[in-house]
GROMACS .gro file of C-alpha atoms in nm:
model
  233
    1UNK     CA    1 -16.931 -19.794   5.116
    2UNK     CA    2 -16.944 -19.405   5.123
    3UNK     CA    3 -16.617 -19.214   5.237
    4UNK     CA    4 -16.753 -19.129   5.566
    5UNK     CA    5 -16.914 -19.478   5.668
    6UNK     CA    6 -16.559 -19.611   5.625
    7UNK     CA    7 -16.411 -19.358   5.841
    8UNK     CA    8 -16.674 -19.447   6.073
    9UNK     CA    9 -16.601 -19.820   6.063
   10UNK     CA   10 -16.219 -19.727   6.102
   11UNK     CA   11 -16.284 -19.516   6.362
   12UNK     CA   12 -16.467 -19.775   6.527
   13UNK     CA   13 -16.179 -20.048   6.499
   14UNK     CA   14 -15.945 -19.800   6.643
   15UNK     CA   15 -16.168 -19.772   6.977
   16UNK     CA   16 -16.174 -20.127   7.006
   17UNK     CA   17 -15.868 -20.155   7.027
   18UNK     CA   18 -15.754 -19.854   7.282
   19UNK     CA   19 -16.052 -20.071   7.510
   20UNK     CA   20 -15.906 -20.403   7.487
   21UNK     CA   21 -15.596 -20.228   7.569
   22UNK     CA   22 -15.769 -20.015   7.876
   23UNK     CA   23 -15.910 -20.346   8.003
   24UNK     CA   24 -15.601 -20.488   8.055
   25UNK     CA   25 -15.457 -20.164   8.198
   26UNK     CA   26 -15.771 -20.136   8.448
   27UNK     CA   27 -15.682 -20.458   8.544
   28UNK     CA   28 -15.340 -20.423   8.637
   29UNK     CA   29 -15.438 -20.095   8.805
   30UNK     CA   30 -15.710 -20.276   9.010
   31UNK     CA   31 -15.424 -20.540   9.076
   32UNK     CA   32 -15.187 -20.265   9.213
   33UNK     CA   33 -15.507 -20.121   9.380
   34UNK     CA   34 -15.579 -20.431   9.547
   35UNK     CA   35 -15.198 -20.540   9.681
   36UNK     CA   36 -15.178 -20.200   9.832
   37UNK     CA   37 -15.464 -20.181   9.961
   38UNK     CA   38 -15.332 -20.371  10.333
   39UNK     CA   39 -15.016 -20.058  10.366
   40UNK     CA   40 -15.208 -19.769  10.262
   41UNK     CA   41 -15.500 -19.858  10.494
   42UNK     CA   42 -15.288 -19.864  10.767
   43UNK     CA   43 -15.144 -19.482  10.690
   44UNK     CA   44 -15.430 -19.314  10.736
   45UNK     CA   45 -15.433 -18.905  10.773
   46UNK     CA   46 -15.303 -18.620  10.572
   47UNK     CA   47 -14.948 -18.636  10.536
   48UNK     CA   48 -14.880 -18.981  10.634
   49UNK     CA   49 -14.724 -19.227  10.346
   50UNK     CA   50 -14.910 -19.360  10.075
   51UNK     CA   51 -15.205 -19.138  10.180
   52UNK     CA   52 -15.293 -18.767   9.976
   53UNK     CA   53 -15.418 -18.493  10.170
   54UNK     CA   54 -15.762 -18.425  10.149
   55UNK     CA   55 -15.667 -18.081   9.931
   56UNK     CA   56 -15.398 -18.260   9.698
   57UNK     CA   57 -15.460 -18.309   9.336
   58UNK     CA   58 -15.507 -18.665   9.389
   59UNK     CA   59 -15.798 -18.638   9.627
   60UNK     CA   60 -15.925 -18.322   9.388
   61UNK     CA   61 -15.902 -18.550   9.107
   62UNK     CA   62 -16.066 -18.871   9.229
   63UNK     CA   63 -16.391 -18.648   9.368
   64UNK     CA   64 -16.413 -18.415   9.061
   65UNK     CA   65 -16.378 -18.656   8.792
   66UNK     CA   66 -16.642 -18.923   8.999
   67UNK     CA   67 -16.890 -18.656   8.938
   68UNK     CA   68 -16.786 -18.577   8.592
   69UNK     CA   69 -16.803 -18.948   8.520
   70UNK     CA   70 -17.151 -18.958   8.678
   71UNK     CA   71 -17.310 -18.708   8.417
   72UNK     CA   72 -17.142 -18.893   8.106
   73UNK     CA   73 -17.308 -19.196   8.232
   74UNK     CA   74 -17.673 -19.013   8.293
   75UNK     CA   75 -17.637 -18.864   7.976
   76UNK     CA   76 -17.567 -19.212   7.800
   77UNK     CA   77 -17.868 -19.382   7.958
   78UNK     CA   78 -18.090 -19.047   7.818
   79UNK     CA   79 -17.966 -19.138   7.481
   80UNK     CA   80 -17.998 -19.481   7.523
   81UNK     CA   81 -18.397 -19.459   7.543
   82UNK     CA   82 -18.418 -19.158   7.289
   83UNK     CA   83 -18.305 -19.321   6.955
   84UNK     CA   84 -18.281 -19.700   6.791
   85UNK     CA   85 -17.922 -19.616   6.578
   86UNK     CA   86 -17.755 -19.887   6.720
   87UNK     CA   87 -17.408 -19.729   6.619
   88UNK     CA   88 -17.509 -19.457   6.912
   89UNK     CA   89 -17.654 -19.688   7.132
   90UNK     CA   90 -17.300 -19.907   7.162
   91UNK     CA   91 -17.153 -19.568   7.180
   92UNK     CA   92 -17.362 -19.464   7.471
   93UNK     CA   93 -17.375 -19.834   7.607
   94UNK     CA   94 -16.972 -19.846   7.599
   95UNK     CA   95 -16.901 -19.490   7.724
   96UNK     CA   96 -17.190 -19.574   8.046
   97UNK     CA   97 -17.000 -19.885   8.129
   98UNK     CA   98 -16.661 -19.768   8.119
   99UNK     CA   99 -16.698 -19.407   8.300
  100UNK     CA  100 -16.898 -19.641   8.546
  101UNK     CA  101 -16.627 -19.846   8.627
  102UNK     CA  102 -16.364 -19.594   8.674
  103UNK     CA  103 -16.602 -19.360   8.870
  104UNK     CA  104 -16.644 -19.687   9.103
  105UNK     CA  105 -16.195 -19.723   9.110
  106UNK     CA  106 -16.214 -19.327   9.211
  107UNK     CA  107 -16.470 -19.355   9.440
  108UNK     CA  108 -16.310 -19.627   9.591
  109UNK     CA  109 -16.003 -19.474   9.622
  110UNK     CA  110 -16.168 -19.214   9.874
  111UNK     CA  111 -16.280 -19.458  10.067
  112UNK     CA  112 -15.959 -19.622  10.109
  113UNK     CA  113 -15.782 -19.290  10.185
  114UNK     CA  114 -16.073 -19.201  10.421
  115UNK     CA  115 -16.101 -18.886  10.264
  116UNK     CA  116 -16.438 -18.654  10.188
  117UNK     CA  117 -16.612 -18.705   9.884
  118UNK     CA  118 -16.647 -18.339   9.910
  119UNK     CA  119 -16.435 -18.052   9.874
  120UNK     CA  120 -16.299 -17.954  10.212
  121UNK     CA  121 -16.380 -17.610  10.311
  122UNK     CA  122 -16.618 -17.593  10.081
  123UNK     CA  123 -16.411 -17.473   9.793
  124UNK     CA  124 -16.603 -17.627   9.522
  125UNK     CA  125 -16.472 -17.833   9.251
  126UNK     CA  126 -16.144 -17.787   9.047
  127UNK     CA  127 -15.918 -17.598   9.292
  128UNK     CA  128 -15.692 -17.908   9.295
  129UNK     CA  129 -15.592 -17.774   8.928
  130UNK     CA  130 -15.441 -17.447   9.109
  131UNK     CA  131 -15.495 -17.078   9.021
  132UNK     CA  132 -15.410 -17.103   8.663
  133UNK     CA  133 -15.615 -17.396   8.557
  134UNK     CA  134 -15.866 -17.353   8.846
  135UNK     CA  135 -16.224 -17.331   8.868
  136UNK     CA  136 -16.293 -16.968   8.733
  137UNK     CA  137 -16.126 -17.042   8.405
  138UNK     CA  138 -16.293 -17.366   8.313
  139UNK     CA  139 -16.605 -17.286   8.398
  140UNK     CA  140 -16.689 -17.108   8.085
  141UNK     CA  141 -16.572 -17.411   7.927
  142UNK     CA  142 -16.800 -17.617   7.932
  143UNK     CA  143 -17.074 -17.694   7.643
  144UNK     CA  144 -17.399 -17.444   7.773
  145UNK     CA  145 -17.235 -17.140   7.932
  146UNK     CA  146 -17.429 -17.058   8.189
  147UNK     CA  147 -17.117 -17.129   8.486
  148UNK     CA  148 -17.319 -17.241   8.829
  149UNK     CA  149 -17.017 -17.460   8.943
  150UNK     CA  150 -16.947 -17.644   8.677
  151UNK     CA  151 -16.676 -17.868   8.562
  152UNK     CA  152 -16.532 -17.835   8.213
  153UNK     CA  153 -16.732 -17.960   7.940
  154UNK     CA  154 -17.046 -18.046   8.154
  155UNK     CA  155 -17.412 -18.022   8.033
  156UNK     CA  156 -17.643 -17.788   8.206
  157UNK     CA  157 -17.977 -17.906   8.322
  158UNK     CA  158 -18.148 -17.667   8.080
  159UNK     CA  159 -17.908 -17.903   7.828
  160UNK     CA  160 -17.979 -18.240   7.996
  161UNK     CA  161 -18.365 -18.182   8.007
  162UNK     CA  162 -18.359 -18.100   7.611
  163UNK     CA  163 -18.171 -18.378   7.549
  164UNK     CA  164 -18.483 -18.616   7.699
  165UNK     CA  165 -18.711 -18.459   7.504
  166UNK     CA  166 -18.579 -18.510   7.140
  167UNK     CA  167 -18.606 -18.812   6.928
  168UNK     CA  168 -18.409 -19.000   6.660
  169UNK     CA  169 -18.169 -18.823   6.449
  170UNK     CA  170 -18.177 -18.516   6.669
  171UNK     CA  171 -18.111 -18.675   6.994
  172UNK     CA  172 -17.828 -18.851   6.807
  173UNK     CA  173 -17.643 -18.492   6.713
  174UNK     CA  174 -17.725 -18.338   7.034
  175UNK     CA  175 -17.626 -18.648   7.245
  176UNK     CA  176 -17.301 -18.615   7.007
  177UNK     CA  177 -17.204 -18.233   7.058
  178UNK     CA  178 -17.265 -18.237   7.400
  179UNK     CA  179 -17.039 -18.578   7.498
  180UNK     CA  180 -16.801 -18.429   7.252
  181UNK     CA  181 -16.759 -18.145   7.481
  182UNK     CA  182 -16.804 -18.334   7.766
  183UNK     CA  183 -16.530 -18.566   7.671
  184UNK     CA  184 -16.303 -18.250   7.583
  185UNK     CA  185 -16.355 -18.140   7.952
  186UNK     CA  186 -16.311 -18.467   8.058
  187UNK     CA  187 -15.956 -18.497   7.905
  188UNK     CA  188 -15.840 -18.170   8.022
  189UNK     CA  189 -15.910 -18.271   8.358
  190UNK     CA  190 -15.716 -18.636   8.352
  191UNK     CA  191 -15.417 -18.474   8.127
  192UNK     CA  192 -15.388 -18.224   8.447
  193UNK     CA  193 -15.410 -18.520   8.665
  194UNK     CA  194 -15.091 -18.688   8.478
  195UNK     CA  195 -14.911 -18.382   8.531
  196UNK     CA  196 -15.040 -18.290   8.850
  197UNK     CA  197 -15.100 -18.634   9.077
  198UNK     CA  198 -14.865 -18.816   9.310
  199UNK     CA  199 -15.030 -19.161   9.313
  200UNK     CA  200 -14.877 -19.376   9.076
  201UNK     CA  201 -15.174 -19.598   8.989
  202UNK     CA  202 -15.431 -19.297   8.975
  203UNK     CA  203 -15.198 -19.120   8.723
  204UNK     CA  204 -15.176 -19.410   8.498
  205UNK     CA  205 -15.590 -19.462   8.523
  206UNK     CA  206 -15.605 -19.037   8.414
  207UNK     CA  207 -15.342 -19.126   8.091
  208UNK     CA  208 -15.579 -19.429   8.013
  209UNK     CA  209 -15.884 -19.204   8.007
  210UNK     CA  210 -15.696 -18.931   7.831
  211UNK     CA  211 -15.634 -19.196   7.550
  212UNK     CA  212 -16.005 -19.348   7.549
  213UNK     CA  213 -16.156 -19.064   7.545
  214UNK     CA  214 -15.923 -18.879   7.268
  215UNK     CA  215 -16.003 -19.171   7.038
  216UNK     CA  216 -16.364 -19.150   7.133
  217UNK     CA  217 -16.371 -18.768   7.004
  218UNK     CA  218 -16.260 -18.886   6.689
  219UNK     CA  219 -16.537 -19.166   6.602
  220UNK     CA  220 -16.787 -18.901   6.783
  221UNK     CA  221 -16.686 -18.657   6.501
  222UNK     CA  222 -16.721 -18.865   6.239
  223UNK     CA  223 -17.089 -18.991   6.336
  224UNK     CA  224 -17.170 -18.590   6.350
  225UNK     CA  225 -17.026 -18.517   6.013
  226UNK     CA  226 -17.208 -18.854   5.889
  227UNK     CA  227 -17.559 -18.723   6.004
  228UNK     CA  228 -17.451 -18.374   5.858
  229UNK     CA  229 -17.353 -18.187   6.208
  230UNK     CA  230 -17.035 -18.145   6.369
  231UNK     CA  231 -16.914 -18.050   6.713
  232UNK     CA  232 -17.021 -17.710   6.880
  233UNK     CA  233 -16.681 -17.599   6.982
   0.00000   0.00000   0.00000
């Protein structure tokens, strides 16, 4: 075995581990979800307990990071169909199915809290974050450049569309740089959620995806510097 396959492999362990470990965690917090679910439908409206206003960083969180999710999972399905490696394919198949899941907790969150899926006002995405961390600062962030409203670390179409059309190795690399910066988006957005949220069970979801995804940049960097490419950023 070469130096980098075992790094791979090691790598690789790791994540299994941090997913057996979010499992359990997502099913605790789907527990919690569940048992509160009969006193937090009854408060319903901004300000009342148990339920975040529509502009808090809980509601900001839960809608931004739904749609976030959503393009991880689109862009593991792309891969998916664009390549046979079956080291990226588990990658892709694993990251689809777990951003899937939580987008489906967040989503469901709204729903329980009777709150817009949208921004209210029409303030776009990231304001939750406040002035400092808002939307004007990561939106350079993000893989392409090209700003249009997006969140950190999110593919452009221009991006999305190449993506589809490569094969093979290449796919693999771009499908590589551009979850790595996805994912780096991605974390910046949860870790402000731990800092920033009220709800206890939506804060612990953000740490778990902090840690899953953190562990996820790692093996994603070695399979780059295995096929001789390396993040963008």
């Amino acid at each position: 075995m070469t130096a980098a396959t075992v790094q791979i492999t090691e790598s690789k362990e790791r994540l299994r581990t941090r997913r057996v470990r979010w499992v359990a965690g997502g099913a605790v917090a789907l527990a919690l979800l569940f048992a509160g679910a009969a006193s937090l439908a009854s408060a319903r409206g901004d300000g009342e307990p148990g339920v975040p206003a529509a502009a808090s960083a809980d509601a900001g969180f839960a809608r931004d990071m739904a749609v976030h999710h959503q393009q991880a999972v689109e862009m593991s399905f792309i891969v998916r169909d664009r390549t046979d490696d079956e080291d990226v394919r588990r990658l892709a198949y694993d990251i689809a199915n777990t951003q899937a899941n939580q987008r489906g907790m967040l989503l469901g969150w709204l729903d329980l809290w009777e709150l817009p899926k949208v921004a209210p006002g029409g303030s776009g995405p990231m304001t939750w974050m406040g002035s400092e961390d808002g939307h004007g600062d990561h939106a350079a962030g993000h893989g392409g450049g090209g700003g249009g409203g997006l969140m950190p670390g999110m593919a452009t179409k221009d991006e999305l569309e190449r993506l589809g059309e490569l094969n093979g190795e290449q796919a693999e690399v771009s499908f590589l740089q551009l979850m790595t910066d996805h994912h780096k988006g991605g974390v910046s957005m949860a870790g402000a959620c731990v800092s920033r949220c009220s709800v206890a069970v939506e804060k612990r979801l953000a740490a778990g995806m902090v840690e899953g995804q953190q562990s996820e940049l790692g093996l994603m960097r070695d399979m780059l510097a295995a096929r001789g490419a390396k993040p963008r950023n």
